[in-house]
């Protein structure tokens, strides 16, 4: 995640990305870690490309039971049709991936403006195993 953020900062010098990572001591299963990375990648890409955001905040927290990712921007907000628009598959794929891991994904308006992506997934081995 740190590498993703640093590469984005270098390629988008006018964008401010604040981070807050607390992953604890336990290593995450590879499938869960990859889903978190892809979620951050998709969220940042959408904030910059579609939301025209200049400020993004990414936080990831993990404890013994669950991991959460929150990405909030101050861009132009959600389109009138919401995030499940035809021709846009990144968040749909991500939602399916999170559901497979027995988690939840929400995309909602951020206050006072912008978009908030929130993901919560259990860290237990049973929830992370592939169906």
Tab-separated table of N, CA and C in Angstrom:
chain	number	residue	atom	x	y	z
A	1	UNK	N	0.830	-1.204	0.000
A	1	UNK	CA	0.000	0.000	0.000
A	1	UNK	C	0.866	1.257	0.000
A	2	UNK	N	1.932	1.225	0.787
A	2	UNK	CA	2.821	2.388	0.805
A	2	UNK	C	3.410	2.653	-0.569
A	3	UNK	N	3.786	1.578	-1.281
A	3	UNK	CA	4.338	1.728	-2.619
A	3	UNK	C	3.299	2.307	-3.584
A	4	UNK	N	2.067	1.816	-3.508
A	4	UNK	CA	0.979	2.339	-4.342
A	4	UNK	C	0.785	3.835	-4.097
A	5	UNK	N	0.759	4.223	-2.851
A	5	UNK	CA	0.564	5.635	-2.511
A	5	UNK	C	1.735	6.482	-3.009
A	6	UNK	N	2.957	5.993	-2.820
A	6	UNK	CA	4.124	6.763	-3.264
A	6	UNK	C	4.169	6.908	-4.784
A	7	UNK	N	3.836	5.839	-5.516
A	7	UNK	CA	3.805	5.926	-6.970
A	7	UNK	C	2.730	6.913	-7.423
A	8	UNK	N	1.593	6.912	-6.742
A	8	UNK	CA	0.526	7.852	-7.101
A	8	UNK	C	0.957	9.281	-6.802
A	9	UNK	N	1.602	9.497	-5.692
A	9	UNK	CA	2.083	10.844	-5.355
A	9	UNK	C	3.077	11.350	-6.401
A	10	UNK	N	3.959	10.459	-6.864
A	10	UNK	CA	4.941	10.874	-7.880
A	10	UNK	C	4.278	11.171	-9.217
A	11	UNK	N	3.285	10.369	-9.592
A	11	UNK	CA	2.643	10.566	-10.898
A	11	UNK	C	1.583	11.660	-10.884
A	12	UNK	N	1.096	12.025	-9.704
A	12	UNK	CA	0.064	13.057	-9.557
A	12	UNK	C	0.524	14.074	-8.510
A	13	UNK	N	1.510	14.899	-8.825
A	13	UNK	CA	2.086	15.786	-7.808
A	13	UNK	C	1.107	16.801	-7.214
A	14	UNK	N	0.016	17.098	-7.879
A	14	UNK	CA	-0.953	18.048	-7.343
A	14	UNK	C	-1.977	17.421	-6.400
A	15	UNK	N	-1.868	16.119	-6.190
A	15	UNK	CA	-2.838	15.404	-5.360
A	15	UNK	C	-2.228	15.109	-3.991
A	16	UNK	N	-2.994	15.361	-2.952
A	16	UNK	CA	-2.584	15.056	-1.589
A	16	UNK	C	-3.230	13.739	-1.165
A	17	UNK	N	-2.400	12.784	-0.737
A	17	UNK	CA	-2.910	11.506	-0.246
A	17	UNK	C	-2.421	11.316	1.180
A	18	UNK	N	-3.349	11.317	2.111
A	18	UNK	CA	-3.041	11.068	3.518
A	18	UNK	C	-3.321	9.610	3.820
A	19	UNK	N	-2.477	8.994	4.630
A	19	UNK	CA	-2.657	7.590	4.965
A	19	UNK	C	-2.675	7.377	6.469
A	20	UNK	N	-3.348	6.322	6.864
A	20	UNK	CA	-3.386	5.881	8.259
A	20	UNK	C	-3.485	4.358	8.215
A	21	UNK	N	-2.354	3.674	8.388
A	21	UNK	CA	-2.321	2.221	8.323
A	21	UNK	C	-2.005	1.645	9.694
A	22	UNK	N	-2.814	0.715	10.141
A	22	UNK	CA	-2.558	-0.025	11.377
A	22	UNK	C	-2.981	-1.465	11.126
A	23	UNK	N	-2.038	-2.268	10.682
A	23	UNK	CA	-2.338	-3.648	10.327
A	23	UNK	C	-2.004	-4.638	11.440
A	24	UNK	N	-1.557	-4.154	12.581
A	24	UNK	CA	-1.246	-5.060	13.676
A	24	UNK	C	-0.030	-5.913	13.367
A	25	UNK	N	0.116	-6.994	14.120
A	25	UNK	CA	1.290	-7.849	13.992
A	25	UNK	C	1.059	-9.091	13.149
A	26	UNK	N	-0.184	-9.564	13.081
A	26	UNK	CA	-0.464	-10.816	12.380
A	26	UNK	C	-0.446	-10.586	10.866
A	27	UNK	N	0.214	-11.486	10.124
A	27	UNK	CA	0.191	-11.350	8.665
A	27	UNK	C	-1.191	-11.676	8.116
A	28	UNK	N	-1.593	-10.955	7.095
A	28	UNK	CA	-2.882	-11.216	6.456
A	28	UNK	C	-2.735	-12.329	5.427
A	29	UNK	N	-3.765	-13.165	5.274
A	29	UNK	CA	-3.734	-14.146	4.185
A	29	UNK	C	-3.550	-13.427	2.846
A	30	UNK	N	-2.851	-14.059	1.920
A	30	UNK	CA	-2.503	-13.432	0.644
A	30	UNK	C	-3.728	-12.933	-0.112
A	31	UNK	N	-4.796	-13.708	-0.139
A	31	UNK	CA	-6.000	-13.309	-0.876
A	31	UNK	C	-6.629	-12.047	-0.280
A	32	UNK	N	-6.599	-11.947	1.024
A	32	UNK	CA	-7.138	-10.769	1.710
A	32	UNK	C	-6.250	-9.546	1.449
A	33	UNK	N	-4.943	-9.728	1.527
A	33	UNK	CA	-4.010	-8.629	1.275
A	33	UNK	C	-4.135	-8.130	-0.163
A	34	UNK	N	-4.271	-9.053	-1.117
A	34	UNK	CA	-4.417	-8.654	-2.513
A	34	UNK	C	-5.723	-7.884	-2.724
A	35	UNK	N	-6.798	-8.316	-2.087
A	35	UNK	CA	-8.080	-7.611	-2.207
A	35	UNK	C	-7.973	-6.204	-1.637
A	36	UNK	N	-7.284	-6.037	-0.523
A	36	UNK	CA	-7.084	-4.698	0.048
A	36	UNK	C	-6.281	-3.817	-0.913
A	37	UNK	N	-5.244	-4.368	-1.485
A	37	UNK	CA	-4.428	-3.609	-2.432
A	37	UNK	C	-5.255	-3.179	-3.636
A	38	UNK	N	-5.998	-4.115	-4.211
A	38	UNK	CA	-6.831	-3.807	-5.382
A	38	UNK	C	-7.915	-2.789	-5.022
A	39	UNK	N	-8.452	-2.865	-3.810
A	39	UNK	CA	-9.464	-1.893	-3.379
A	39	UNK	C	-8.859	-0.494	-3.295
A	40	UNK	N	-7.677	-0.391	-2.712
A	40	UNK	CA	-7.010	0.913	-2.630
A	40	UNK	C	-6.683	1.433	-4.027
A	41	UNK	N	-6.200	0.550	-4.882
A	41	UNK	CA	-5.862	0.926	-6.252
A	41	UNK	C	-7.094	1.421	-7.014
A	42	UNK	N	-8.183	0.672	-6.934
A	42	UNK	CA	-9.420	1.061	-7.626
A	42	UNK	C	-9.987	2.352	-7.042
A	43	UNK	N	-9.970	2.467	-5.725
A	43	UNK	CA	-10.494	3.663	-5.080
A	43	UNK	C	-9.723	4.916	-5.440
A	44	UNK	N	-8.400	4.819	-5.444
A	44	UNK	CA	-7.568	5.974	-5.806
A	44	UNK	C	-7.779	6.334	-7.270
A	45	UNK	N	-7.783	5.325	-8.130
A	45	UNK	CA	-7.992	5.572	-9.562
A	45	UNK	C	-9.324	6.261	-9.808
A	46	UNK	N	-10.385	5.771	-9.180
A	46	UNK	CA	-11.706	6.367	-9.368
A	46	UNK	C	-11.771	7.784	-8.814
A	47	UNK	N	-11.160	8.004	-7.644
A	47	UNK	CA	-11.166	9.341	-7.047
A	47	UNK	C	-10.508	10.354	-7.972
A	48	UNK	N	-9.401	9.953	-8.590
A	48	UNK	CA	-8.669	10.881	-9.455
A	48	UNK	C	-9.313	11.008	-10.832
A	49	UNK	N	-9.674	9.881	-11.429
A	49	UNK	CA	-10.185	9.888	-12.799
A	49	UNK	C	-11.624	10.390	-12.878
A	50	UNK	N	-12.497	9.806	-12.087
A	50	UNK	CA	-13.921	10.139	-12.177
A	50	UNK	C	-14.320	11.267	-11.225
A	51	UNK	N	-13.707	11.284	-10.043
A	51	UNK	CA	-14.072	12.284	-9.047
A	51	UNK	C	-13.283	13.569	-9.132
A	52	UNK	N	-12.209	13.574	-9.933
A	52	UNK	CA	-11.346	14.743	-10.082
A	52	UNK	C	-10.870	15.261	-8.723
A	53	UNK	N	-10.635	14.340	-7.810
A	53	UNK	CA	-10.233	14.699	-6.445
A	53	UNK	C	-8.799	15.221	-6.418
A	54	UNK	N	-8.556	16.151	-5.539
A	54	UNK	CA	-7.217	16.659	-5.286
A	54	UNK	C	-6.730	16.242	-3.907
A	55	UNK	N	-7.643	15.666	-3.119
A	55	UNK	CA	-7.287	15.209	-1.773
A	55	UNK	C	-7.970	13.872	-1.512
A	56	UNK	N	-7.178	12.907	-1.039
A	56	UNK	CA	-7.658	11.562	-0.767
A	56	UNK	C	-7.114	11.131	0.596
A	57	UNK	N	-7.947	10.431	1.349
A	57	UNK	CA	-7.505	9.866	2.633
A	57	UNK	C	-7.752	8.368	2.592
A	58	UNK	N	-6.696	7.598	2.835
A	58	UNK	CA	-6.770	6.145	2.828
A	58	UNK	C	-6.397	5.629	4.206
A	59	UNK	N	-7.298	4.868	4.808
A	59	UNK	CA	-6.975	4.244	6.093
A	59	UNK	C	-7.314	2.762	6.029
A	60	UNK	N	-6.425	1.969	6.614
A	60	UNK	CA	-6.601	0.524	6.694
A	60	UNK	C	-6.263	0.123	8.123
A	61	UNK	N	-7.193	-0.587	8.742
A	61	UNK	CA	-7.009	-1.037	10.123
A	61	UNK	C	-7.353	-2.512	10.223
A	62	UNK	N	-6.597	-3.213	11.039
A	62	UNK	CA	-6.805	-4.643	11.183
A	62	UNK	C	-6.692	-5.017	12.655
A	63	UNK	N	-7.578	-5.905	13.092
A	63	UNK	CA	-7.443	-6.507	14.415
A	63	UNK	C	-7.592	-8.015	14.250
A	64	UNK	N	-7.751	-8.729	15.330
A	64	UNK	CA	-7.803	-10.194	15.261
A	64	UNK	C	-9.005	-10.706	14.474
A	65	UNK	N	-10.072	-9.917	14.354
A	65	UNK	CA	-11.306	-10.393	13.737
A	65	UNK	C	-11.608	-9.834	12.360
A	66	UNK	N	-11.180	-8.600	12.089
A	66	UNK	CA	-11.551	-7.989	10.819
A	66	UNK	C	-10.532	-6.959	10.378
A	67	UNK	N	-10.612	-6.664	9.091
A	67	UNK	CA	-9.804	-5.607	8.500
A	67	UNK	C	-10.759	-4.645	7.805
A	68	UNK	N	-10.492	-3.352	7.935
A	68	UNK	CA	-11.321	-2.347	7.275
A	68	UNK	C	-10.431	-1.447	6.428
A	69	UNK	N	-10.998	-1.018	5.328
A	69	UNK	CA	-10.359	-0.057	4.451
A	69	UNK	C	-11.366	1.053	4.205
A	70	UNK	N	-10.920	2.268	4.365
A	70	UNK	CA	-11.757	3.427	4.050
A	70	UNK	C	-10.950	4.368	3.183
A	71	UNK	N	-11.520	4.731	2.041
A	71	UNK	CA	-10.898	5.687	1.150
A	71	UNK	C	-11.928	6.785	0.903
A	72	UNK	N	-11.595	7.985	1.312
A	72	UNK	CA	-12.510	9.120	1.149
A	72	UNK	C	-11.817	10.192	0.332
A	73	UNK	N	-12.583	10.786	-0.585
A	73	UNK	CA	-12.038	11.882	-1.380
A	73	UNK	C	-12.956	13.086	-1.274
A	74	UNK	N	-12.474	14.217	-1.776
A	74	UNK	CA	-13.270	15.446	-1.757
A	74	UNK	C	-13.577	15.892	-3.174
A	75	UNK	N	-13.718	14.924	-4.066
A	75	UNK	CA	-13.966	15.218	-5.473
A	75	UNK	C	-15.397	15.629	-5.749
A	76	UNK	N	-15.838	15.418	-6.987
A	76	UNK	CA	-17.155	15.905	-7.414
A	76	UNK	C	-18.309	15.013	-6.962
A	77	UNK	N	-18.022	13.854	-6.405
A	77	UNK	CA	-19.087	13.005	-5.873
A	77	UNK	C	-19.542	11.939	-6.851
A	78	UNK	N	-20.553	11.204	-6.438
A	78	UNK	CA	-21.090	10.105	-7.240
A	78	UNK	C	-21.899	10.638	-8.417
A	79	UNK	N	-21.859	9.927	-9.544
A	79	UNK	CA	-22.696	10.329	-10.679
A	79	UNK	C	-24.169	10.076	-10.357
A	80	UNK	N	-25.040	10.683	-11.125
A	80	UNK	CA	-26.475	10.573	-10.874
A	80	UNK	C	-26.951	9.129	-10.841
A	81	UNK	N	-26.399	8.255	-11.647
A	81	UNK	CA	-26.823	6.860	-11.687
A	81	UNK	C	-26.170	5.992	-10.630
A	82	UNK	N	-25.349	6.563	-9.759
A	82	UNK	CA	-24.648	5.782	-8.753
A	82	UNK	C	-23.413	5.117	-9.328
A	83	UNK	N	-22.817	4.279	-8.544
A	83	UNK	CA	-21.555	3.672	-8.958
A	83	UNK	C	-21.729	2.406	-9.782
A	84	UNK	N	-22.912	1.868	-9.896
A	84	UNK	CA	-23.143	0.646	-10.674
A	84	UNK	C	-23.605	0.987	-12.084
A	85	UNK	N	-22.819	1.791	-12.787
A	85	UNK	CA	-23.174	2.221	-14.136
A	85	UNK	C	-22.693	1.222	-15.173
A	86	UNK	N	-23.413	1.123	-16.295
A	86	UNK	CA	-22.977	0.246	-17.387
A	86	UNK	C	-21.594	0.658	-17.886
A	87	UNK	N	-20.791	-0.339	-18.200
A	87	UNK	CA	-19.471	-0.068	-18.748
A	87	UNK	C	-18.385	0.165	-17.710
A	88	UNK	N	-18.737	0.221	-16.435
A	88	UNK	CA	-17.764	0.436	-15.361
A	88	UNK	C	-17.747	-0.828	-14.502
A	89	UNK	N	-16.627	-1.550	-14.552
A	89	UNK	CA	-16.590	-2.868	-13.923
A	89	UNK	C	-15.669	-2.973	-12.720
A	90	UNK	N	-14.822	-2.010	-12.480
A	90	UNK	CA	-13.844	-2.108	-11.401
A	90	UNK	C	-14.472	-2.312	-10.030
A	91	UNK	N	-15.419	-1.466	-9.670
A	91	UNK	CA	-16.054	-1.600	-8.361
A	91	UNK	C	-16.955	-2.825	-8.291
A	92	UNK	N	-17.564	-3.201	-9.408
A	92	UNK	CA	-18.382	-4.426	-9.417
A	92	UNK	C	-17.526	-5.646	-9.131
A	93	UNK	N	-16.384	-5.710	-9.804
A	93	UNK	CA	-15.474	-6.823	-9.566
A	93	UNK	C	-15.029	-6.829	-8.107
A	94	UNK	N	-14.704	-5.657	-7.600
A	94	UNK	CA	-14.254	-5.542	-6.216
A	94	UNK	C	-15.353	-5.981	-5.246
A	95	UNK	N	-16.582	-5.570	-5.494
A	95	UNK	CA	-17.700	-5.978	-4.635
A	95	UNK	C	-17.850	-7.496	-4.628
A	96	UNK	N	-17.724	-8.122	-5.780
A	96	UNK	CA	-17.815	-9.586	-5.848
A	96	UNK	C	-16.675	-10.241	-5.073
A	97	UNK	N	-15.489	-9.703	-5.204
A	97	UNK	CA	-14.315	-10.240	-4.506
A	97	UNK	C	-14.513	-10.128	-2.987
A	98	UNK	N	-14.993	-8.977	-2.528
A	98	UNK	CA	-15.214	-8.758	-1.094
A	98	UNK	C	-16.309	-9.700	-0.581
A	99	UNK	N	-17.378	-9.861	-1.346
A	99	UNK	CA	-18.452	-10.782	-0.952
A	99	UNK	C	-17.941	-12.213	-0.857
A	100	UNK	N	-17.083	-12.618	-1.783
A	100	UNK	CA	-16.501	-13.958	-1.739
A	100	UNK	C	-15.732	-14.170	-0.440
A	101	UNK	N	-15.142	-13.112	0.076
A	101	UNK	CA	-14.390	-13.182	1.325
A	101	UNK	C	-15.271	-12.898	2.539
A	102	UNK	N	-16.577	-12.945	2.339
A	102	UNK	CA	-17.582	-12.763	3.403
A	102	UNK	C	-17.542	-11.360	4.016
A	103	UNK	N	-17.181	-10.383	3.173
A	103	UNK	CA	-17.100	-9.009	3.641
A	103	UNK	C	-18.206	-8.147	3.075
A	104	UNK	N	-18.109	-6.863	3.338
A	104	UNK	CA	-19.082	-5.901	2.826
A	104	UNK	C	-18.348	-4.734	2.189
A	105	UNK	N	-18.968	-4.163	1.162
A	105	UNK	CA	-18.430	-3.007	0.466
A	105	UNK	C	-19.540	-1.978	0.361
A	106	UNK	N	-19.207	-0.742	0.699
A	106	UNK	CA	-20.162	0.365	0.544
A	106	UNK	C	-19.466	1.493	-0.207
A	107	UNK	N	-20.201	2.090	-1.115
A	107	UNK	CA	-19.761	3.294	-1.818
A	107	UNK	C	-20.852	4.315	-1.576
A	108	UNK	N	-20.492	5.441	-0.965
A	108	UNK	CA	-21.504	6.424	-0.580
A	108	UNK	C	-20.938	7.830	-0.687
A	109	UNK	N	-21.831	8.787	-0.600
A	109	UNK	CA	-21.416	10.182	-0.619
A	109	UNK	C	-20.587	10.476	0.631
A	110	UNK	N	-19.552	11.254	0.452
A	110	UNK	CA	-18.713	11.698	1.556
A	110	UNK	C	-19.149	13.112	1.941
A	111	UNK	N	-19.115	13.423	3.203
A	111	UNK	CA	-19.519	14.740	3.667
A	111	UNK	C	-18.284	15.613	3.869
A	112	UNK	N	-18.222	16.822	3.377
A	112	UNK	CA	-19.288	17.587	2.741
A	112	UNK	C	-19.411	17.313	1.248
A	113	UNK	N	-18.373	16.684	0.632
A	113	UNK	CA	-18.467	16.343	-0.789
A	113	UNK	C	-17.490	15.224	-1.101
A	114	UNK	N	-17.691	14.595	-2.227
A	114	UNK	CA	-16.813	13.514	-2.631
A	114	UNK	C	-17.465	12.156	-2.443
A	115	UNK	N	-16.622	11.134	-2.401
A	115	UNK	CA	-17.082	9.751	-2.311
A	115	UNK	C	-16.304	9.047	-1.213
A	116	UNK	N	-16.976	8.123	-0.555
A	116	UNK	CA	-16.357	7.296	0.487
A	116	UNK	C	-16.525	5.829	0.098
A	117	UNK	N	-15.410	5.116	-0.004
A	117	UNK	CA	-15.391	3.676	-0.234
A	117	UNK	C	-15.049	3.026	1.093
A	118	UNK	N	-15.892	2.104	1.540
A	118	UNK	CA	-15.667	1.427	2.814
A	118	UNK	C	-15.756	-0.073	2.603
A	119	UNK	N	-14.761	-0.790	3.106
A	119	UNK	CA	-14.733	-2.247	2.995
A	119	UNK	C	-14.406	-2.818	4.366
A	120	UNK	N	-15.151	-3.865	4.718
A	120	UNK	CA	-14.891	-4.597	5.957
A	120	UNK	C	-14.877	-6.082	5.600
A	121	UNK	N	-13.824	-6.787	6.055
A	121	UNK	CA	-13.721	-8.221	5.786
A	121	UNK	C	-13.208	-8.934	7.028
A	122	UNK	N	-13.736	-10.112	7.291
A	122	UNK	CA	-13.216	-10.890	8.424
A	122	UNK	C	-11.821	-11.417	8.099
A	123	UNK	N	-11.008	-11.574	9.125
A	123	UNK	CA	-9.653	-12.081	8.932
A	123	UNK	C	-9.542	-13.564	9.256
A	124	UNK	N	-10.629	-14.183	9.662
A	124	UNK	CA	-10.579	-15.599	10.033
A	124	UNK	C	-10.274	-16.468	8.823
A	125	UNK	N	-9.594	-17.551	9.037
A	125	UNK	CA	-9.187	-18.457	7.961
A	125	UNK	C	-10.393	-19.004	7.213
A	126	UNK	N	-11.455	-19.359	7.927
A	126	UNK	CA	-12.636	-19.935	7.279
A	126	UNK	C	-13.258	-18.946	6.293
A	127	UNK	N	-13.282	-17.688	6.654
A	127	UNK	CA	-13.905	-16.677	5.776
A	127	UNK	C	-13.036	-16.402	4.558
A	128	UNK	N	-11.739	-16.577	4.682
A	128	UNK	CA	-10.821	-16.221	3.613
A	128	UNK	C	-10.636	-17.358	2.617
A	129	UNK	N	-10.976	-18.582	2.990
A	129	UNK	CA	-10.777	-19.704	2.076
A	129	UNK	C	-11.630	-19.532	0.831
A	130	UNK	N	-11.086	-19.919	-0.301
A	130	UNK	CA	-11.763	-19.776	-1.584
A	130	UNK	C	-12.904	-20.782	-1.683
A	131	UNK	N	-14.096	-20.341	-2.180
A	131	UNK	CA	-15.236	-21.256	-2.269
A	131	UNK	C	-15.014	-22.333	-3.316
